[in-house]
Coordinates of N, CA and C in Angstrom, one line a residue:
Chain A
Q1 N -9.4 16.9 -7.1 CA -9.1 15.5 -6.5 C -8.1 14.8 -7.3
L2 N -7.0 14.4 -6.6 CA -5.9 13.7 -7.3 C -6.4 12.3 -7.8
Q3 N -6.0 12.0 -9.0 CA -6.3 10.6 -9.5 C -5.1 10.0 -10.1
L4 N -4.9 8.7 -9.9 CA -3.8 7.9 -10.5 C -4.4 6.8 -11.3
Q5 N -3.8 6.6 -12.5 CA -4.3 5.6 -13.4 C -3.1 4.8 -14.0
E6 N -3.1 3.5 -13.7 CA -2.1 2.6 -14.2 C -2.4 2.1 -15.6
S7 N -1.4 1.9 -16.4 CA -1.7 1.4 -17.8 C -0.4 0.6 -18.1
G8 N -0.6 -0.4 -19.1 CA 0.5 -1.2 -19.5 C 0.1 -2.6 -19.9
S9 N 1.0 -3.4 -20.2 CA 0.7 -4.7 -20.7 C 0.2 -5.6 -19.6
G10 N -0.9 -6.3 -19.8 CA -1.4 -7.2 -18.8 C -0.8 -8.6 -18.8
L11 N -0.1 -8.9 -19.9 CA 0.4 -10.2 -20.1 C 1.9 -10.1 -20.5
V12 N 2.8 -10.7 -19.8 CA 4.2 -10.6 -20.1 C 4.8 -12.0 -20.1
K13 N 5.7 -12.3 -21.0 CA 6.3 -13.6 -21.1 C 7.4 -13.7 -20.1
P14 N 7.7 -14.9 -19.6 CA 8.8 -15.1 -18.7 C 10.1 -14.6 -19.3
S15 N 11.0 -14.0 -18.5 CA 12.3 -13.5 -18.9 C 12.2 -12.1 -19.5
Q16 N 11.0 -11.7 -19.9 CA 10.8 -10.4 -20.5 C 10.7 -9.3 -19.5
T17 N 10.5 -8.0 -20.0 CA 10.4 -6.9 -19.1 C 9.0 -6.4 -19.0
L18 N 8.5 -6.2 -17.7 CA 7.2 -5.7 -17.4 C 7.3 -4.2 -17.5
S19 N 6.4 -3.5 -18.1 CA 6.4 -2.0 -18.2 C 5.0 -1.5 -17.9
L20 N 5.0 -0.6 -16.9 CA 3.7 0.1 -16.5 C 3.9 1.6 -16.4
T21 N 2.9 2.3 -16.6 CA 2.9 3.8 -16.4 C 1.7 4.2 -15.5
C22 N 2.0 5.2 -14.7 CA 1.0 5.7 -13.8 C 0.8 7.2 -14.2
A23 N -0.4 7.5 -14.7 CA -0.7 8.9 -15.1 C -1.4 9.6 -13.9
V24 N -0.9 10.7 -13.6 CA -1.4 11.5 -12.5 C -2.2 12.7 -13.0
S25 N -3.4 12.8 -12.5 CA -4.3 14.0 -12.9 C -4.8 14.6 -11.6
G26 N -5.2 15.9 -11.8 CA -5.7 16.6 -10.6 C -4.6 17.2 -9.7
G27 N -3.4 17.1 -10.1 CA -2.3 17.6 -9.3 C -1.0 17.4 -10.1
S28 N 0.1 18.1 -9.6 CA 1.3 17.9 -10.3 C 2.2 16.9 -9.6
I29 N 2.9 16.1 -10.4 CA 3.8 15.1 -9.9 C 5.1 15.8 -9.4
S30 N 5.2 17.1 -9.8 CA 6.4 17.8 -9.4 C 6.2 18.5 -8.0
S31 N 5.1 18.4 -7.4 CA 4.8 19.0 -6.1 C 5.8 18.5 -5.1
G32 N 6.4 19.4 -4.3 CA 7.3 19.0 -3.3 C 6.6 18.2 -2.1
G33 N 7.4 17.4 -1.5 CA 6.9 16.7 -0.3 C 6.3 15.4 -0.5
Y34 N 6.2 14.9 -1.7 CA 5.6 13.7 -2.0 C 6.5 12.7 -2.7
S35 N 6.2 11.4 -2.5 CA 6.9 10.4 -3.2 C 5.9 9.6 -4.0
W36 N 6.3 9.0 -5.1 CA 5.5 8.3 -6.0 C 5.9 6.8 -6.1
S37 N 5.1 5.9 -5.6 CA 5.5 4.5 -5.4 C 4.8 3.6 -6.3
W38 N 5.4 2.4 -6.5 CA 4.8 1.2 -7.0 C 4.7 0.2 -5.9
I39 N 3.6 -0.5 -5.8 CA 3.3 -1.5 -4.8 C 2.6 -2.6 -5.6
R40 N 2.9 -3.8 -5.2 CA 2.2 -4.9 -5.9 C 1.6 -5.9 -4.9
Q41 N 0.6 -6.7 -5.4 CA -0.1 -7.6 -4.5 C -0.4 -8.9 -5.4
P42 N 0.3 -10.0 -5.1 CA 0.0 -11.3 -5.8 C -1.4 -11.7 -5.4
P43 N -2.0 -12.4 -6.3 CA -3.4 -12.9 -6.1 C -3.6 -13.5 -4.7
G44 N -4.5 -13.0 -3.9 CA -4.8 -13.6 -2.7 C -3.8 -13.4 -1.6
K45 N -2.8 -12.5 -1.8 CA -1.7 -12.3 -0.9 C -1.7 -10.8 -0.4
G46 N -0.6 -10.5 0.3 CA -0.5 -9.2 0.9 C 0.2 -8.2 0.0
L47 N 0.5 -7.0 0.5 CA 1.1 -5.9 -0.3 C 2.6 -5.9 -0.1
E48 N 3.3 -5.6 -1.3 CA 4.7 -5.5 -1.3 C 5.1 -4.2 -2.0
W49 N 5.9 -3.4 -1.3 CA 6.4 -2.2 -1.8 C 7.5 -2.4 -2.8
I50 N 7.5 -1.9 -4.0 CA 8.5 -2.1 -5.0 C 9.6 -1.0 -4.9
G51 N 9.1 0.2 -4.8 CA 10.1 1.4 -4.8 C 9.3 2.7 -5.1
Y52 N 10.1 3.8 -4.9 CA 9.5 5.1 -5.2 C 10.5 6.0 -5.9
I53 N 9.9 7.1 -6.4 CA 10.6 8.2 -7.0 C 10.1 9.5 -6.4
Y54 N 11.0 10.4 -6.1 CA 10.6 11.7 -5.7 C 10.5 12.7 -6.9
H55 N 9.9 13.8 -6.7 CA 9.7 14.8 -7.7 C 11.1 15.2 -8.3
S56 N 12.1 15.1 -7.4 CA 13.5 15.5 -7.8 C 14.1 14.5 -8.7
G57 N 13.5 13.3 -8.8 CA 14.0 12.2 -9.6 C 14.8 11.2 -8.8
S58 N 15.1 11.4 -7.5 CA 15.8 10.4 -6.7 C 14.9 9.2 -6.5
T59 N 15.5 8.1 -6.4 CA 14.7 6.8 -6.3 C 15.3 6.0 -5.2
Y60 N 14.4 5.1 -4.7 CA 14.8 4.0 -3.8 C 14.0 2.8 -4.1
Y61 N 14.7 1.7 -4.2 CA 14.0 0.4 -4.5 C 14.1 -0.6 -3.4
N62 N 13.1 -1.5 -3.3 CA 13.2 -2.5 -2.4 C 14.4 -3.4 -2.7
P63 N 15.2 -3.7 -1.7 CA 16.4 -4.5 -2.0 C 16.1 -5.9 -2.6
S64 N 14.9 -6.4 -2.3 CA 14.5 -7.7 -2.8 C 14.3 -7.7 -4.3
L65 N 14.1 -6.5 -4.9 CA 13.8 -6.4 -6.3 C 14.8 -5.4 -7.0
K66 N 15.7 -4.8 -6.3 CA 16.5 -3.7 -6.8 C 17.3 -4.0 -8.1
S67 N 17.8 -5.2 -8.2 CA 18.6 -5.5 -9.4 C 17.7 -5.6 -10.7
R68 N 16.4 -5.6 -10.5 CA 15.5 -5.7 -11.7 C 14.6 -4.5 -11.9
V69 N 14.6 -3.6 -11.0 CA 13.6 -2.5 -11.1 C 14.2 -1.2 -11.5
T70 N 13.4 -0.5 -12.4 CA 13.7 0.9 -12.7 C 12.4 1.7 -12.6
I71 N 12.4 2.8 -11.8 CA 11.3 3.7 -11.8 C 11.8 5.1 -12.3
S72 N 11.0 5.6 -13.2 CA 11.4 6.9 -13.8 C 10.2 7.9 -13.8
V73 N 10.4 9.1 -14.1 CA 9.3 10.1 -14.1 C 9.4 10.9 -15.4
D74 N 8.3 11.3 -15.9 CA 8.2 12.1 -17.1 C 7.3 13.3 -16.7
R75 N 8.0 14.4 -16.2 CA 7.2 15.5 -15.7 C 6.4 16.2 -16.8
S76 N 6.8 16.2 -18.0 CA 6.0 16.8 -19.1 C 4.7 16.1 -19.3
K77 N 4.6 14.8 -19.0 CA 3.4 14.1 -19.1 C 2.7 13.9 -17.8
N78 N 3.3 14.3 -16.7 CA 2.8 14.2 -15.4 C 2.5 12.7 -15.1
Q79 N 3.5 11.9 -15.3 CA 3.4 10.4 -15.1 C 4.7 9.8 -14.6
F80 N 4.7 8.7 -14.0 CA 5.9 7.9 -13.7 C 5.7 6.5 -14.1
S81 N 6.8 5.8 -14.2 CA 6.8 4.5 -14.9 C 7.6 3.5 -14.1
L82 N 7.3 2.2 -14.3 CA 7.9 1.1 -13.7 C 8.4 0.1 -14.8
K83 N 9.6 -0.3 -14.7 CA 10.1 -1.4 -15.5 C 10.7 -2.5 -14.6
L84 N 10.3 -3.7 -14.8 CA 10.7 -4.8 -14.0 C 11.2 -5.9 -15.0
S85 N 12.5 -6.2 -14.9 CA 13.1 -7.1 -15.9 C 13.1 -8.5 -15.5
S86 N 13.4 -9.4 -16.4 CA 13.6 -10.8 -16.2 C 12.5 -11.4 -15.3
V87 N 11.2 -11.1 -15.7 CA 10.1 -11.5 -14.9 C 9.9 -13.1 -14.9
T88 N 9.3 -13.6 -13.8 CA 8.9 -15.0 -13.7 C 7.5 -15.0 -13.2
A89 N 6.9 -16.2 -13.1 CA 5.6 -16.3 -12.6 C 5.4 -15.7 -11.3
A90 N 6.4 -15.6 -10.5 CA 6.3 -15.0 -9.1 C 6.0 -13.5 -9.2
D91 N 6.2 -12.9 -10.3 CA 5.9 -11.5 -10.5 C 4.5 -11.2 -10.9
T92 N 3.7 -12.3 -11.1 CA 2.3 -12.1 -11.4 C 1.6 -11.5 -10.2
A93 N 0.9 -10.3 -10.4 CA 0.3 -9.6 -9.3 C -0.5 -8.4 -9.8
V94 N -1.3 -7.9 -9.0 CA -1.9 -6.6 -9.2 C -0.9 -5.5 -8.8
Y95 N -0.6 -4.6 -9.8 CA 0.4 -3.6 -9.5 C -0.4 -2.2 -9.3
Y96 N -0.1 -1.6 -8.2 CA -0.7 -0.3 -7.9 C 0.4 0.8 -7.9
C97 N 0.0 2.0 -8.4 CA 0.8 3.2 -8.1 C 0.1 4.0 -7.0
A98 N 0.9 4.7 -6.2 CA 0.4 5.4 -5.1 C 1.2 6.6 -4.7
R99 N 0.6 7.6 -4.1 CA 1.3 8.8 -3.7 C 1.6 8.7 -2.2
G100 N 2.8 8.9 -1.8 CA 3.2 8.9 -0.4 C 3.4 10.3 0.1
F101 N 3.1 10.7 1.3 CA 3.2 12.0 1.8 C 4.3 12.1 2.9
Q102 N 5.2 13.0 2.8 CA 6.1 13.4 3.9 C 6.6 12.2 4.7
A103 N 7.2 11.2 4.0 CA 7.7 10.0 4.7 C 6.6 9.3 5.5
G104 N 5.3 9.5 5.0 CA 4.2 8.9 5.8 C 3.5 7.9 5.0
G105 N 2.2 7.9 5.1 CA 1.3 6.9 4.4 C 1.1 7.2 3.0
F106 N 0.3 6.3 2.3 CA -0.1 6.4 0.9 C -1.5 6.9 0.9
D107 N -1.7 8.1 0.5 CA -3.0 8.7 0.6 C -3.9 8.6 -0.7
Y108 N -3.2 8.4 -1.8 CA -3.9 8.2 -3.1 C -3.3 7.0 -3.8
W109 N -4.2 6.2 -4.3 CA -3.9 4.9 -5.0 C -4.6 4.9 -6.4
G110 N -3.9 4.2 -7.3 CA -4.6 3.9 -8.6 C -5.5 2.7 -8.3
Q111 N -6.2 2.3 -9.3 CA -7.2 1.2 -9.2 C -6.5 -0.1 -9.3
G112 N -5.3 -0.1 -9.7 CA -4.5 -1.4 -9.9 C -4.7 -2.0 -11.2
T113 N -3.6 -2.7 -11.7 CA -3.7 -3.4 -12.9 C -3.1 -4.8 -12.8
L114 N -3.7 -5.8 -13.2 CA -3.2 -7.1 -13.1 C -2.2 -7.4 -14.2
V115 N -1.1 -7.9 -13.8 CA -0.1 -8.3 -14.8 C 0.2 -9.8 -14.5
T116 N 0.0 -10.6 -15.6 CA 0.2 -12.0 -15.5 C 1.5 -12.3 -16.3
V117 N 2.3 -13.1 -15.7 CA 3.5 -13.6 -16.4 C 3.3 -15.0 -16.8
S118 N 3.2 -15.2 -18.1 CA 2.9 -16.5 -18.6 C 3.4 -16.6 -20.1
S119 N 3.8 -17.8 -20.5 CA 4.1 -18.0 -21.9 C 2.9 -18.3 -22.8
Chain B
E1 N 15.6 -4.7 7.5 CA 14.2 -4.5 7.1 C 13.4 -4.7 8.4
I2 N 12.4 -3.8 8.5 CA 11.5 -3.9 9.7 C 10.3 -4.8 9.3
V3 N 10.1 -5.8 10.1 CA 9.0 -6.8 9.9 C 7.8 -6.4 10.8
L4 N 6.7 -6.3 10.2 CA 5.4 -6.0 10.9 C 4.6 -7.3 11.0
T5 N 4.2 -7.6 12.2 CA 3.4 -8.8 12.4 C 2.0 -8.4 12.9
Q6 N 1.0 -8.8 12.2 CA -0.4 -8.5 12.6 C -1.0 -9.7 13.2
S7 N -1.9 -9.4 14.1 CA -2.7 -10.5 14.7 C -4.1 -9.9 15.0
P8 N -5.2 -10.7 14.8 CA -5.1 -12.1 14.2 C -5.0 -12.0 12.7
D9 N -4.8 -13.2 12.0 CA -4.8 -13.2 10.6 C -6.2 -13.1 10.0
F10 N -7.1 -13.7 10.8 CA -8.5 -13.7 10.4 C -9.4 -13.6 11.6
Q11 N -10.5 -12.9 11.5 CA -11.5 -12.8 12.6 C -12.9 -12.7 12.0
S12 N -13.8 -13.5 12.6 CA -15.2 -13.5 12.2 C -15.9 -12.8 13.4
V13 N -16.6 -11.7 13.1 CA -17.3 -10.9 14.1 C -18.7 -10.5 13.7
T14 N -19.5 -10.2 14.7 CA -20.9 -9.8 14.5 C -21.0 -8.3 14.4
P15 N -22.0 -7.8 13.7 CA -22.2 -6.3 13.7 C -22.4 -5.8 15.1
K16 N -21.9 -4.5 15.3 CA -21.9 -3.8 16.6 C -20.9 -4.2 17.5
E17 N -20.1 -5.3 17.2 CA -19.0 -5.7 18.1 C -17.9 -4.7 18.0
K18 N -17.0 -4.7 19.0 CA -15.8 -4.0 18.9 C -14.6 -4.9 18.5
V19 N -13.8 -4.4 17.6 CA -12.8 -5.2 17.0 C -11.4 -4.5 17.3
T20 N -10.4 -5.3 17.6 CA -9.1 -4.8 17.8 C -8.1 -5.6 17.0
I21 N -7.3 -5.0 16.2 CA -6.3 -5.6 15.4 C -4.9 -5.0 15.8
T22 N -4.0 -5.9 16.1 CA -2.7 -5.4 16.5 C -1.6 -5.6 15.4
C23 N -0.6 -4.7 15.5 CA 0.5 -4.7 14.6 C 1.8 -4.5 15.5
R24 N 2.7 -5.5 15.4 CA 3.9 -5.4 16.2 C 5.1 -5.2 15.2
A25 N 6.0 -4.3 15.5 CA 7.1 -4.0 14.7 C 8.4 -4.7 15.3
S26 N 9.3 -5.2 14.4 CA 10.5 -5.9 14.9 C 11.5 -5.0 15.5
Q27 N 11.3 -3.6 15.3 CA 12.1 -2.7 16.1 C 11.3 -1.4 16.2
S28 N 11.7 -0.5 17.0 CA 11.0 0.7 17.3 C 10.8 1.6 16.0
I29 N 9.6 2.0 15.7 CA 9.3 2.9 14.6 C 8.7 4.2 15.0
G30 N 8.7 4.5 16.2 CA 8.1 5.8 16.7 C 6.6 5.7 16.4
S31 N 6.1 6.7 15.7 CA 4.7 6.7 15.3 C 4.5 6.6 13.8
S32 N 5.5 6.1 13.1 CA 5.5 6.0 11.7 C 4.7 4.8 11.2
L33 N 3.5 4.6 11.7 CA 2.7 3.4 11.4 C 1.3 3.9 10.9
H34 N 0.9 3.3 9.8 CA -0.3 3.7 9.1 C -1.2 2.5 8.9
W35 N -2.5 2.7 8.8 CA -3.5 1.6 8.7 C -4.3 1.8 7.4
Y36 N -4.6 0.7 6.7 CA -5.3 0.7 5.5 C -6.5 -0.4 5.6
Q37 N -7.5 -0.1 4.8 CA -8.6 -1.0 4.6 C -8.6 -1.4 3.1
Q38 N -8.8 -2.7 2.8 CA -8.9 -3.1 1.4 C -10.1 -4.0 1.3
K39 N -11.1 -3.5 0.6 CA -12.2 -4.4 0.2 C -11.9 -5.2 -1.0
P40 N -12.6 -6.3 -1.2 CA -12.3 -7.1 -2.4 C -12.4 -6.3 -3.7
D41 N -11.4 -6.6 -4.5 CA -11.3 -6.0 -5.8 C -11.2 -4.4 -5.8
Q42 N -10.7 -3.9 -4.7 CA -10.5 -2.5 -4.5 C -9.1 -2.2 -4.1
S43 N -8.7 -0.9 -4.3 CA -7.4 -0.5 -3.8 C -7.4 -0.3 -2.3
P44 N -6.3 -0.4 -1.7 CA -6.3 0.0 -0.2 C -6.7 1.4 0.0
K45 N -7.3 1.7 1.1 CA -7.7 3.0 1.5 C -7.1 3.4 2.8
L46 N -6.5 4.5 2.9 CA -5.8 5.0 4.2 C -6.9 5.3 5.2
L47 N -6.7 4.6 6.4 CA -7.7 4.8 7.5 C -7.1 5.7 8.6
I48 N -5.9 5.4 9.0 CA -5.2 6.1 10.1 C -3.8 6.4 9.7
K49 N -3.3 7.6 9.9 CA -1.9 7.9 9.7 C -1.2 8.2 11.0
Y50 N 0.2 7.9 11.0 CA 1.0 8.2 12.1 C 0.4 7.7 13.4
A51 N 0.0 6.4 13.3 CA -0.5 5.6 14.5 C -1.9 6.0 15.0
S52 N -2.2 7.3 15.1 CA -3.4 7.7 15.8 C -4.1 8.8 15.1
Q53 N -3.6 9.4 14.0 CA -4.2 10.6 13.4 C -5.3 10.1 12.4
S54 N -6.5 10.8 12.6 CA -7.6 10.4 11.8 C -7.5 11.0 10.4
I55 N -8.2 10.4 9.5 CA -8.2 10.8 8.1 C -9.6 11.4 7.7
S56 N -9.6 12.5 7.0 CA -10.9 13.1 6.7 C -11.7 12.1 5.8
G57 N -13.0 12.0 6.2 CA -13.9 11.1 5.5 C -14.0 9.7 6.0
V58 N -13.1 9.3 6.9 CA -13.1 8.0 7.5 C -14.0 8.0 8.7
P59 N -14.9 7.1 8.8 CA -15.9 7.1 9.9 C -15.1 7.1 11.3
S60 N -15.7 7.8 12.3 CA -15.1 8.0 13.6 C -15.0 6.7 14.4
R61 N -15.7 5.6 13.9 CA -15.5 4.3 14.7 C -14.2 3.7 14.5
F62 N -13.4 4.2 13.5 CA -12.0 3.7 13.3 C -11.1 4.6 14.1
S63 N -10.2 4.0 15.0 CA -9.2 4.7 15.7 C -7.9 3.9 15.8
G64 N -6.8 4.6 16.1 CA -5.5 3.9 16.2 C -4.8 4.4 17.4
S65 N -3.9 3.5 17.9 CA -3.1 3.9 19.1 C -1.8 3.2 19.0
G66 N -0.9 3.6 19.9 CA 0.4 2.9 20.0 C 1.6 3.7 19.6
S67 N 2.8 3.3 19.9 CA 4.0 3.9 19.5 C 5.1 2.9 19.8
G68 N 6.3 3.1 19.2 CA 7.4 2.2 19.4 C 7.3 1.0 18.6
T69 N 6.9 -0.1 19.2 CA 6.7 -1.4 18.5 C 5.3 -2.0 18.5
D70 N 4.4 -1.5 19.3 CA 3.1 -2.1 19.4 C 2.0 -1.0 19.1
F71 N 1.2 -1.5 18.2 CA 0.1 -0.6 17.6 C -1.2 -1.3 17.6
T72 N -2.3 -0.6 17.6 CA -3.6 -1.1 17.6 C -4.5 -0.3 16.7
L73 N -5.3 -1.1 15.9 CA -6.4 -0.5 15.2 C -7.7 -1.0 15.9
T74 N -8.6 0.0 16.2 CA -9.8 -0.4 16.9 C -11.0 0.1 16.0
I75 N -11.9 -0.8 15.8 CA -13.2 -0.5 15.1 C -14.3 -0.7 16.2
N76 N -14.9 0.4 16.5 CA -16.0 0.4 17.4 C -17.3 0.2 16.7
S77 N -18.2 -0.6 17.3 CA -19.5 -0.8 16.7 C -19.4 -1.2 15.2
L78 N -18.9 -2.3 15.0 CA -18.6 -2.8 13.6 C -19.9 -2.8 12.8
E79 N -19.7 -2.4 11.5 CA -20.8 -2.4 10.6 C -20.5 -3.4 9.4
A80 N -21.6 -3.9 8.8 CA -21.4 -4.9 7.7 C -20.4 -4.4 6.6
E81 N -20.4 -3.1 6.4 CA -19.5 -2.6 5.3 C -18.0 -2.6 5.7
D82 N -17.7 -3.0 7.0 CA -16.3 -3.1 7.4 C -15.7 -4.4 7.1
A83 N -16.4 -5.3 6.4 CA -15.8 -6.6 6.0 C -14.7 -6.2 5.0
A84 N -13.5 -6.6 5.3 CA -12.3 -6.2 4.4 C -11.1 -6.8 5.0
A85 N -10.0 -6.6 4.3 CA -8.6 -6.9 4.8 C -8.1 -5.6 5.3
Y86 N -7.3 -5.7 6.4 CA -6.7 -4.5 7.0 C -5.2 -4.7 7.1
Y87 N -4.5 -3.7 6.7 CA -3.0 -3.8 6.7 C -2.4 -2.6 7.5
C88 N -1.3 -2.9 8.2 CA -0.5 -1.8 8.7 C 0.7 -1.6 7.8
H89 N 1.4 -0.5 7.9 CA 2.5 -0.1 7.0 C 3.4 0.8 7.8
Q90 N 4.7 0.6 7.7 CA 5.7 1.5 8.4 C 6.5 2.3 7.4
S91 N 6.6 3.5 7.8 CA 7.4 4.5 6.9 C 8.6 5.0 7.7
S92 N 9.0 4.3 8.8 CA 10.1 4.8 9.6 C 11.4 4.6 8.9
S93 N 11.6 3.5 8.2 CA 12.9 3.2 7.6 C 12.7 2.4 6.3
L94 N 13.6 2.6 5.4 CA 13.5 1.9 4.1 C 14.2 0.5 4.2
P95 N 13.6 -0.5 3.6 CA 12.5 -0.5 2.7 C 11.2 -0.4 3.4
I96 N 10.2 0.3 2.9 CA 8.8 0.4 3.4 C 8.3 -1.0 3.4
T97 N 7.6 -1.4 4.5 CA 7.1 -2.7 4.7 C 5.6 -2.6 5.2
F98 N 4.9 -3.7 4.9 CA 3.5 -3.9 5.3 C 3.4 -5.1 6.2
G99 N 2.4 -5.1 7.1 CA 2.0 -6.3 7.8 C 1.4 -7.3 6.8
Q100 N 1.2 -8.5 7.2 CA 0.7 -9.5 6.3 C -0.8 -9.4 6.1
G101 N -1.5 -8.6 6.9 CA -2.9 -8.4 6.7 C -3.8 -9.2 7.7
T102 N -4.9 -8.6 8.0 CA -5.9 -9.2 8.8 C -7.2 -9.2 8.1
R103 N -7.8 -10.4 7.9 CA -9.1 -10.4 7.1 C -10.2 -10.5 8.1
L104 N -11.2 -9.5 8.0 CA -12.3 -9.4 8.9 C -13.6 -9.9 8.1
E105 N -14.2 -10.9 8.7 CA -15.5 -11.4 8.2 C -16.6 -11.0 9.1
I106 N -17.7 -10.6 8.5 CA -18.9 -10.2 9.3 C -19.9 -11.4 9.2
K107 N -20.2 -11.8 10.4 CA -21.2 -13.0 10.5 C -22.6 -12.6 10.1

C-alpha cells in the first residue's frame, strides 16, 4: 500500500521560504506513468493545485504561483519537495502531497500538514 | 485555465435520500473529470475517475456521469457517513483545477 507523508516547518515568517518534503513508501517514486503533486487548502476553503513533478524530473507549476514555486525530486530517498518563496499570510494552508495517475485523478494523498505564515 | 463550477454549494439532506451534485466546466474536457470526498480533518479521497469509472473500495451508491462540460455525482440512498465536502477536478489541461466544493450536511 502506497503511503505519502508530508514533513516540514509548520510556521514560516512572512517573506521567507516555505519548505516541505513528501516521503513516499510502499512504492517507487521513479515508477513510470505517475506524477507527484503538491496541493493546498486554506482553512475553510477549497483545493488549489500548486504543481507537479514527473519521475523524469519534468515539472509544471500553476501559473498563479509559478514565480515562487520549485518542486524537486530525490530518487535516492524516494521523496519530493516543495519550496515556496516570499510567503505571505495568504499562503497559510494545509499542504498535501498526492500521486496522480496517467493524466488522471489523484489516487493517493498524504495526511496534510498545516503551514502558518506569521511573524 | 478551465473553471469548474459546482452546484449546489451546500445541501442539507436526510438519510436514504438521493443526492445529485453537478460540476460544469468552462470548456469541454471530455471525460477527464474526477470526484473526491473530503471529511473534516481528512485528506480528499478519490470516489470516481474519468467521469464515471468506479474506484475499488468505494461504496456502489456513489456513481458519476457526464462528458464534455456537464458532469454529475450521484449518491443513492445517502448514509450518515456521507456527510462531507465533495470536489470535482479536471485533468484535461494544465493548470489542473478543482471545483469550489459542495458541502453535504446530513439532517
